[in-house]
JSON list of C-alpha atoms in Angstrom, two decimals:
[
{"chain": "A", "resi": 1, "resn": "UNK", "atom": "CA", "xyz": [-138.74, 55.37, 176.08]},
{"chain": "A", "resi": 2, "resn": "UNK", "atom": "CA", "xyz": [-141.22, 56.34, 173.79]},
{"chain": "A", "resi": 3, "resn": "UNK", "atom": "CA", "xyz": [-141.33, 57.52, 170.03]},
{"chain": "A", "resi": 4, "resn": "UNK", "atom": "CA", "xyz": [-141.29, 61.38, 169.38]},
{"chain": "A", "resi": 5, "resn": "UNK", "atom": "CA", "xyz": [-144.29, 61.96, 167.97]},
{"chain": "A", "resi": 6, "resn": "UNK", "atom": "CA", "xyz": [-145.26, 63.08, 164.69]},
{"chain": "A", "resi": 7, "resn": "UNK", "atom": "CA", "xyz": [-145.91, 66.51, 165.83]},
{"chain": "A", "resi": 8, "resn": "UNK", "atom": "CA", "xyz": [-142.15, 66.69, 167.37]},
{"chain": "A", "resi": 9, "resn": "UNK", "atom": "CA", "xyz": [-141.03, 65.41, 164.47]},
{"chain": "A", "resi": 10, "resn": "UNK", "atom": "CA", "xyz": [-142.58, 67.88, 162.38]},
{"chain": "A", "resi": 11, "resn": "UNK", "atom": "CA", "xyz": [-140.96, 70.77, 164.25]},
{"chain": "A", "resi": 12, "resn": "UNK", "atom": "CA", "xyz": [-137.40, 69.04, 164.36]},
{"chain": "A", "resi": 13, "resn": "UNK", "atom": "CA", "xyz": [-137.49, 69.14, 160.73]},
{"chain": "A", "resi": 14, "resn": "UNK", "atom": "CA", "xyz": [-138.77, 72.67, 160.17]},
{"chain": "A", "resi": 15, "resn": "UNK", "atom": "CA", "xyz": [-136.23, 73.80, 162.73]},
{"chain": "A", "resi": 16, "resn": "UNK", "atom": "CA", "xyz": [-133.71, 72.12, 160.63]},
{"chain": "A", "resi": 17, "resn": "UNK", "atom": "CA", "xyz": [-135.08, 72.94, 157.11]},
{"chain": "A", "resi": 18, "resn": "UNK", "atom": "CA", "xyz": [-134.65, 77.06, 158.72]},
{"chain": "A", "resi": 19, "resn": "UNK", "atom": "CA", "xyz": [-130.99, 76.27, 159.68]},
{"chain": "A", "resi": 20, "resn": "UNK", "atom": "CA", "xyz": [-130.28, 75.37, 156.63]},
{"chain": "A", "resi": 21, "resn": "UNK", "atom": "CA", "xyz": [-131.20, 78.22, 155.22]},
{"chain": "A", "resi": 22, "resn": "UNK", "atom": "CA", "xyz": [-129.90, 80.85, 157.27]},
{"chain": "A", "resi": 23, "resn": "UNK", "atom": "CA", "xyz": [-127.20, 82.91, 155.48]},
{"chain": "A", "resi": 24, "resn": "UNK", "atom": "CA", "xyz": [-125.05, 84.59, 157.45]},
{"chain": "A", "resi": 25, "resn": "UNK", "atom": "CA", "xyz": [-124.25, 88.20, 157.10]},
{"chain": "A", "resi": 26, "resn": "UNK", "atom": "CA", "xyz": [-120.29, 87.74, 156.38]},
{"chain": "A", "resi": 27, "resn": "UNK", "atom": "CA", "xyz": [-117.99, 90.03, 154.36]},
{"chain": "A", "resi": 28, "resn": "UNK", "atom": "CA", "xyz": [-118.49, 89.04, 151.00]},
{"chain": "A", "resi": 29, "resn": "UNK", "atom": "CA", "xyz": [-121.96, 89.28, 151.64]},
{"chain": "A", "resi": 30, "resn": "UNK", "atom": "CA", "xyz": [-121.49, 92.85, 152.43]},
{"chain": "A", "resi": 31, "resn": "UNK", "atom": "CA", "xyz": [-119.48, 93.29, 149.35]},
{"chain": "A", "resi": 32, "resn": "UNK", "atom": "CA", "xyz": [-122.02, 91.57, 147.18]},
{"chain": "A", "resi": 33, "resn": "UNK", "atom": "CA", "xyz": [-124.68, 93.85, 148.81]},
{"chain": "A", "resi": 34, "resn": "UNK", "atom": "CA", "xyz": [-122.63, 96.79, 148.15]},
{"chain": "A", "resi": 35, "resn": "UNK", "atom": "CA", "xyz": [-121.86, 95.43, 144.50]},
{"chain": "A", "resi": 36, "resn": "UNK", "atom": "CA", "xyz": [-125.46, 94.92, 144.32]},
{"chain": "A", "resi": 37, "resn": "UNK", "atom": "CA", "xyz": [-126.66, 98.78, 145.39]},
{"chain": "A", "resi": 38, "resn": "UNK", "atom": "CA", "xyz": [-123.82, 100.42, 143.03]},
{"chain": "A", "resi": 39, "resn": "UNK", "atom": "CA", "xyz": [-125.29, 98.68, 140.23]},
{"chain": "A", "resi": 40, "resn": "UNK", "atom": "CA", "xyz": [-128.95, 99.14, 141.41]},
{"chain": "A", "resi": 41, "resn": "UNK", "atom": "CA", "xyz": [-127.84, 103.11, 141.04]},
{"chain": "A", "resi": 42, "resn": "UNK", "atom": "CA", "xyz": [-126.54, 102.99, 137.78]},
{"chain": "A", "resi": 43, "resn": "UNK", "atom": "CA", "xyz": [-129.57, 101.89, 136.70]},
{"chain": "A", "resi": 44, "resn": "UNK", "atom": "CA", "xyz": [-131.41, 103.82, 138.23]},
{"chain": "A", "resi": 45, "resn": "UNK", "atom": "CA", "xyz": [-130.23, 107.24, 138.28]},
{"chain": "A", "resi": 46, "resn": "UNK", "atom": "CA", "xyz": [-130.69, 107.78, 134.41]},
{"chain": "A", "resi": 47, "resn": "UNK", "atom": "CA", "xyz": [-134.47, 107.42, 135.39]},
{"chain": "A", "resi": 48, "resn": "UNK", "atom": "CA", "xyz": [-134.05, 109.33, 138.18]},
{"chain": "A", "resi": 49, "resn": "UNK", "atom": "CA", "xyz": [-131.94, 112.04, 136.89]},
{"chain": "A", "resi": 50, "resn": "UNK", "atom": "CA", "xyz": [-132.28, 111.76, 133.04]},
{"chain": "A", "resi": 51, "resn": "UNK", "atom": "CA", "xyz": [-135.74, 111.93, 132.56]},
{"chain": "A", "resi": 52, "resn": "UNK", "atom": "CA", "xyz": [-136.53, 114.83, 134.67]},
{"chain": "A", "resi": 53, "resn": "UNK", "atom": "CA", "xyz": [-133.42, 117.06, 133.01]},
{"chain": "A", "resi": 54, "resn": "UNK", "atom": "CA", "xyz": [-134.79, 116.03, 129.38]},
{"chain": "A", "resi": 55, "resn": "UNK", "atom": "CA", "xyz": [-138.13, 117.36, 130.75]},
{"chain": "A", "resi": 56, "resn": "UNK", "atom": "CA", "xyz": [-136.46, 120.33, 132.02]},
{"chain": "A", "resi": 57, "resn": "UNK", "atom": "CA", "xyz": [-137.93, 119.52, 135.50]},
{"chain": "A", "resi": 58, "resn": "UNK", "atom": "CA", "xyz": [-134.66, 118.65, 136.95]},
{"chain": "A", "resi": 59, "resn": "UNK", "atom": "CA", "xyz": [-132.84, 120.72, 139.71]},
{"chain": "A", "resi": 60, "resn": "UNK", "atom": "CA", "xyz": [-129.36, 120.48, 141.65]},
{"chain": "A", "resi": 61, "resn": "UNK", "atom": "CA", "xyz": [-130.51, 122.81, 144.21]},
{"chain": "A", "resi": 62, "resn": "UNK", "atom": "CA", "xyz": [-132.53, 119.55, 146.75]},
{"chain": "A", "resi": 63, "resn": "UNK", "atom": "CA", "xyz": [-129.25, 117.68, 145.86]},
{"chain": "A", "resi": 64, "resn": "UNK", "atom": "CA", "xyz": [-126.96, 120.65, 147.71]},
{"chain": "A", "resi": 65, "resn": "UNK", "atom": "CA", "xyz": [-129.72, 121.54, 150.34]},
{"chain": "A", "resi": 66, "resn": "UNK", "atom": "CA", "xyz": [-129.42, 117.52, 151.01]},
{"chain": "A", "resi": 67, "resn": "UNK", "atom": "CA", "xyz": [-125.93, 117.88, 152.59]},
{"chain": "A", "resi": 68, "resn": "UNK", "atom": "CA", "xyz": [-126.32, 120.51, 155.67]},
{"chain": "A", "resi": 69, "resn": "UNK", "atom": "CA", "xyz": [-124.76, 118.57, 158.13]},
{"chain": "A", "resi": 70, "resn": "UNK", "atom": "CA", "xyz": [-121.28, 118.98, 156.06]},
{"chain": "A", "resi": 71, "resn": "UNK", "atom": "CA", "xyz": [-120.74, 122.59, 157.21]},
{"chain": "A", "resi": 72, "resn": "UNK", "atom": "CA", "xyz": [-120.35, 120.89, 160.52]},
{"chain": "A", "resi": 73, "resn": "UNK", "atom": "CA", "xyz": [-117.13, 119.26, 159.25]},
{"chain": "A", "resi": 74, "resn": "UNK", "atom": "CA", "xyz": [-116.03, 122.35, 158.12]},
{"chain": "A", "resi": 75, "resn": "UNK", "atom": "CA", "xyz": [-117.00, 121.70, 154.54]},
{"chain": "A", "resi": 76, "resn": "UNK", "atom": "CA", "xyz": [-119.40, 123.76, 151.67]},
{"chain": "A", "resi": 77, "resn": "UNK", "atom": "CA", "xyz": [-122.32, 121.88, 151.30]},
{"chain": "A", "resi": 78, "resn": "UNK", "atom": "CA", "xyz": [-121.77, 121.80, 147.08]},
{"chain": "A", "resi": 79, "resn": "UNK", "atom": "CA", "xyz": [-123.18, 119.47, 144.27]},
{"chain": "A", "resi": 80, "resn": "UNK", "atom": "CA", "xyz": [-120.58, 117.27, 144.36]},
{"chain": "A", "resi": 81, "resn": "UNK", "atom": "CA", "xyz": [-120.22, 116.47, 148.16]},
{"chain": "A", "resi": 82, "resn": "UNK", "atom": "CA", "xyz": [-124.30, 116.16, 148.01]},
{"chain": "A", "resi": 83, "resn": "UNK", "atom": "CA", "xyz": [-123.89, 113.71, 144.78]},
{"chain": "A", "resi": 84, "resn": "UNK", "atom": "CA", "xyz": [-121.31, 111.73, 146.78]},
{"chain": "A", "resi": 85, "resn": "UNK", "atom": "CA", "xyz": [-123.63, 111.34, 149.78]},
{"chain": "A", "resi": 86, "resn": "UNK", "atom": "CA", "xyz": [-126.19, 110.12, 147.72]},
{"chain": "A", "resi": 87, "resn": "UNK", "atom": "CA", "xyz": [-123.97, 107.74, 146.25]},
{"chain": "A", "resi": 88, "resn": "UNK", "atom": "CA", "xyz": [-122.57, 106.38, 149.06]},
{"chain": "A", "resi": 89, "resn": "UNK", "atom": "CA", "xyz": [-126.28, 105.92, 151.20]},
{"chain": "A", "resi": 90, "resn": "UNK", "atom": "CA", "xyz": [-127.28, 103.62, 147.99]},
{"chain": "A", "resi": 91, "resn": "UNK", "atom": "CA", "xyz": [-123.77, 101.70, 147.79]},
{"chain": "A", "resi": 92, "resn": "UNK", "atom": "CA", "xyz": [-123.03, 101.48, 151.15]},
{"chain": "A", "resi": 93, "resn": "UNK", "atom": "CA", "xyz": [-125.86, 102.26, 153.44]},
{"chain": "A", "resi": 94, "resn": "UNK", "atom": "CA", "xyz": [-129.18, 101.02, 152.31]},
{"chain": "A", "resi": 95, "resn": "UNK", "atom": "CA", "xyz": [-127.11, 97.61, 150.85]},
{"chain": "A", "resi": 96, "resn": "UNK", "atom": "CA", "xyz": [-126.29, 97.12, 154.67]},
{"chain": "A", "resi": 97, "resn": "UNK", "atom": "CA", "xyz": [-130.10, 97.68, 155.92]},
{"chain": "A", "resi": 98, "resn": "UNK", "atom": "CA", "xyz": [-131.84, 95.54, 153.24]},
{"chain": "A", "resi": 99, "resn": "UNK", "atom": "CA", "xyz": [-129.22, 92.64, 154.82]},
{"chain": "A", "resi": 100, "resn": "UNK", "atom": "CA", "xyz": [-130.72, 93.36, 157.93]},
{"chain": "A", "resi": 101, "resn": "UNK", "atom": "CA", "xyz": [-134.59, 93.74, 156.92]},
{"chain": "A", "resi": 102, "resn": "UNK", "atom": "CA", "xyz": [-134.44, 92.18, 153.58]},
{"chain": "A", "resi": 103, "resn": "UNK", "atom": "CA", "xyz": [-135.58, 88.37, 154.90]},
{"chain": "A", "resi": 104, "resn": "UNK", "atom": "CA", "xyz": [-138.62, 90.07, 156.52]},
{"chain": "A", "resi": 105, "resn": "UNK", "atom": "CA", "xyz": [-139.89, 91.76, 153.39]},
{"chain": "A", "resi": 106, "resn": "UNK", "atom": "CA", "xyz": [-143.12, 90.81, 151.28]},
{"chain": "A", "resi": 107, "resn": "UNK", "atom": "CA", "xyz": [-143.61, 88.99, 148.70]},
{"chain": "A", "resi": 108, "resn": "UNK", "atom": "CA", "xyz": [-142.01, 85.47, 149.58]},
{"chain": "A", "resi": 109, "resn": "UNK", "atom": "CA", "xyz": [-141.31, 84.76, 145.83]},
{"chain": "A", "resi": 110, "resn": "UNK", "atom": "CA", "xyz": [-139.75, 85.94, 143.72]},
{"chain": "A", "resi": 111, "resn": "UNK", "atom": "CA", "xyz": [-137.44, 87.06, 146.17]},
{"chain": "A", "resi": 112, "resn": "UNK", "atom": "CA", "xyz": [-136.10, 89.71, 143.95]},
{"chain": "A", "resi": 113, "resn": "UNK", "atom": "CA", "xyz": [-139.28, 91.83, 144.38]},
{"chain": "A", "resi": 114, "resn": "UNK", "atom": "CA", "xyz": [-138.48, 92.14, 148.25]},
{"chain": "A", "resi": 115, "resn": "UNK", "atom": "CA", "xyz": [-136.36, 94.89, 147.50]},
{"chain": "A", "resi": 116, "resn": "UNK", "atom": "CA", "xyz": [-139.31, 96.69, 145.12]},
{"chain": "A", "resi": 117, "resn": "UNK", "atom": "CA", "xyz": [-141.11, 96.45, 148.56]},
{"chain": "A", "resi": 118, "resn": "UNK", "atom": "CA", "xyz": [-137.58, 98.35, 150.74]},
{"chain": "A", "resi": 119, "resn": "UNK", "atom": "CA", "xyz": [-137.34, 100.56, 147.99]},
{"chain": "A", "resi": 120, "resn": "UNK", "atom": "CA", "xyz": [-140.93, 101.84, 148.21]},
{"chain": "A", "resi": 121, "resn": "UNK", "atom": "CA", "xyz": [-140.14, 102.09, 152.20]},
{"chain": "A", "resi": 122, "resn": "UNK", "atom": "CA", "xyz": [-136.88, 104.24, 151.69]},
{"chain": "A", "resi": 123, "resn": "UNK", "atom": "CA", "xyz": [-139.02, 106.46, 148.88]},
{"chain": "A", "resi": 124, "resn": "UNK", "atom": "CA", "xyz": [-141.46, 108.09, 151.33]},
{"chain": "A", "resi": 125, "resn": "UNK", "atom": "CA", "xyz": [-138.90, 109.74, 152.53]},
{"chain": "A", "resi": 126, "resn": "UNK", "atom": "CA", "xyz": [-137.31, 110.76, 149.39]},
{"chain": "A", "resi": 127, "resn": "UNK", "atom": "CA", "xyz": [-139.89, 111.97, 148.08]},
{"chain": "A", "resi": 128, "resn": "UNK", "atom": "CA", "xyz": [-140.73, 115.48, 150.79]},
{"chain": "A", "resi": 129, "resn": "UNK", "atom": "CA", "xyz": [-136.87, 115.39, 150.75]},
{"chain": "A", "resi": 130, "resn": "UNK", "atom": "CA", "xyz": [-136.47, 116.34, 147.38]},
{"chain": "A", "resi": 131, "resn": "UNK", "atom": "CA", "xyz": [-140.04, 117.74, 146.71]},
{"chain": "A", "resi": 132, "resn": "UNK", "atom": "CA", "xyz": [-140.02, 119.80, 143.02]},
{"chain": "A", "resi": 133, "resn": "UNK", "atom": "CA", "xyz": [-141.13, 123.00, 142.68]},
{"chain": "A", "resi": 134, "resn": "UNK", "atom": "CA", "xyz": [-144.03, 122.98, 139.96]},
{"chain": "A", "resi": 135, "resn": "UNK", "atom": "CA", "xyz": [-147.67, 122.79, 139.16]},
{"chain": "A", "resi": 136, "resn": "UNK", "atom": "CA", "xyz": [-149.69, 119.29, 139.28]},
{"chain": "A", "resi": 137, "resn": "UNK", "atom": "CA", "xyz": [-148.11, 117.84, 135.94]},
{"chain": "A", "resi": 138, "resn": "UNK", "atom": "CA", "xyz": [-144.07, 118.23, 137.18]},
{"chain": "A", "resi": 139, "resn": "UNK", "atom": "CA", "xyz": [-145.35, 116.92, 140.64]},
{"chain": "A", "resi": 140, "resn": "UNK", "atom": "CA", "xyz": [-147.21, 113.90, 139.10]},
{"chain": "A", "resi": 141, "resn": "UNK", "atom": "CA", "xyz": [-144.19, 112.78, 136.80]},
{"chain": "A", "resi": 142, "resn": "UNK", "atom": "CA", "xyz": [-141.87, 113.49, 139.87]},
{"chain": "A", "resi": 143, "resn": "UNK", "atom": "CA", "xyz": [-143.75, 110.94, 141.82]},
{"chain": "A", "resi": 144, "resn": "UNK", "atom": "CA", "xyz": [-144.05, 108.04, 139.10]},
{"chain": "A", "resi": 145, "resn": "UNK", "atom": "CA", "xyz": [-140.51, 108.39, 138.36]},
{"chain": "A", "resi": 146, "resn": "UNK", "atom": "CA", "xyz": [-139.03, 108.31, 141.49]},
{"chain": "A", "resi": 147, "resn": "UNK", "atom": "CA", "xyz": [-141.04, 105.63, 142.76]},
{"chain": "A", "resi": 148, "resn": "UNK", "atom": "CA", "xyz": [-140.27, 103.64, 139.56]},
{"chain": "A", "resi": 149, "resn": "UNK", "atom": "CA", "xyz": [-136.52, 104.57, 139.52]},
{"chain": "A", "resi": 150, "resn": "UNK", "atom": "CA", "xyz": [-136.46, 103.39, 143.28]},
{"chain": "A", "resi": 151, "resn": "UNK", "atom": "CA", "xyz": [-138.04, 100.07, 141.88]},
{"chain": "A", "resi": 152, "resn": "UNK", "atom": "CA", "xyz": [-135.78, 99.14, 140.08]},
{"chain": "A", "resi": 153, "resn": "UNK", "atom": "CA", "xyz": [-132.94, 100.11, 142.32]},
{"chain": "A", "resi": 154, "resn": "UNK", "atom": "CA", "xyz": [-134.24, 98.02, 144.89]},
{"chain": "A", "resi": 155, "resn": "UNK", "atom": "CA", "xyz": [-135.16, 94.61, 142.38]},
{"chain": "A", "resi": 156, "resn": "UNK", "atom": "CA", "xyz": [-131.50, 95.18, 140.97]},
{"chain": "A", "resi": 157, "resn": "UNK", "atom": "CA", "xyz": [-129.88, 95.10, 144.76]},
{"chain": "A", "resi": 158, "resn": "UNK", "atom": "CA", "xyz": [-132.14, 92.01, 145.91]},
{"chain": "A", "resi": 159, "resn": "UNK", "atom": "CA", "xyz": [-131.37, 90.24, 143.06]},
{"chain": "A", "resi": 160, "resn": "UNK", "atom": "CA", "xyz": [-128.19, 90.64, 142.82]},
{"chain": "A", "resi": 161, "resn": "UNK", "atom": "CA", "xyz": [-127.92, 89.24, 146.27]},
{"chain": "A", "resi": 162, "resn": "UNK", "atom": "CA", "xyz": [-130.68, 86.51, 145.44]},
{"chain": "A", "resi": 163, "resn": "UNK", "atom": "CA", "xyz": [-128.63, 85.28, 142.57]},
{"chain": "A", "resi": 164, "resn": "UNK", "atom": "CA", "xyz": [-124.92, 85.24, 144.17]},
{"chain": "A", "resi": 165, "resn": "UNK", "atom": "CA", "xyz": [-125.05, 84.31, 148.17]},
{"chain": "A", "resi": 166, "resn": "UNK", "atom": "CA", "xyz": [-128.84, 84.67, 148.73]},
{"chain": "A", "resi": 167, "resn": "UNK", "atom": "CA", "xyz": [-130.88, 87.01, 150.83]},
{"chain": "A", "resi": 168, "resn": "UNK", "atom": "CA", "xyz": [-129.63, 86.47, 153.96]},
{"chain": "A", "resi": 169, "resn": "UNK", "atom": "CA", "xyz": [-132.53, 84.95, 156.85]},
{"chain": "A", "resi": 170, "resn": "UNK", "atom": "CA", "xyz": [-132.10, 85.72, 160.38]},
{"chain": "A", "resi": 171, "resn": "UNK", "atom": "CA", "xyz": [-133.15, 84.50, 163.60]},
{"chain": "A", "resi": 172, "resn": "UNK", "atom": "CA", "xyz": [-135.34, 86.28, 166.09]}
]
């Protein structure tokens, strides 16, 4: 028989350097994602929310339109089932899809900034969503400080996960 060759060798070892670190997508990974987005939205809605209302450029009125699909159920659309929605797509929802599409994400390192890079994806379509009504200067800040709010929403929820079980890596 003869000896695997360097080349062979090379891609045994690569293969097994990826094994190791695949992370798979378990429960307490879910729970530190979730962990991970509820804190992400703490920090992140006093940007998003604070700084518009002490500009006076704030408005519940997106937040209510947001929730539509409630009447179906039989419910009001109101402020408060709209704020929960909200809540629960950053906790629950967009924790699960960054598990999912979070080892595919630029920039390789830090690892932490891969969710500046989801957050940036999920914030084109926040923005038309909750579009202000307004001249240039309340559209302008609108933009910077969503996109900034949404920043650091999605840095918080990567690293989070980057700094307890690790982003997780998939196979394809």
């Amino acid at each position: 028989m003869s000896e695997p060759s360097e080349v062979a060798m090379r891609e045994t070892t690569v293969t097994e350097q990826a094994d190791e670190l695949a992370i798979p997508i378990t429960i307490k990974v879910l729970g530190v994602s979730m962990l991970g987005g509820l804190i992400g939205m703490v920090v992140m809605l006093p940007l998003l929310v604070g700084v518009p209302a002490a500009l006076g450029l704030f408005s519940t009125d997106p937040i209510v339109a947001f929730v539509p699909l409630t009447g179906l159920l039989g419910f009001e659309p109101t402020l408060a089932i709209g704020l929960a929605l909200f809540v629960a797509g950053g906790t629950v929802l967009l924790p699960m899809v960054f598990l999912v599409v979070g080892a595919y994400l630029p920039p390789a390192s830090p690892r932490a900034l891969r969710g500046a890079t989801f957050a940036t994806i999920f914030w084109t379509g926040f923005v038309p969503a909750f579009w202000p009504e307004g001249g240039t200067l309340t559209v302008l800040a609108y933009l910077v400080v969503s996109l900034v709010a949404h920043w650091l929403y999605g840095v918080v929820l990567a690293g989070v996960l980057d700094r307890t079980v690790g982003i997780p890596q998939h196979k394809v």
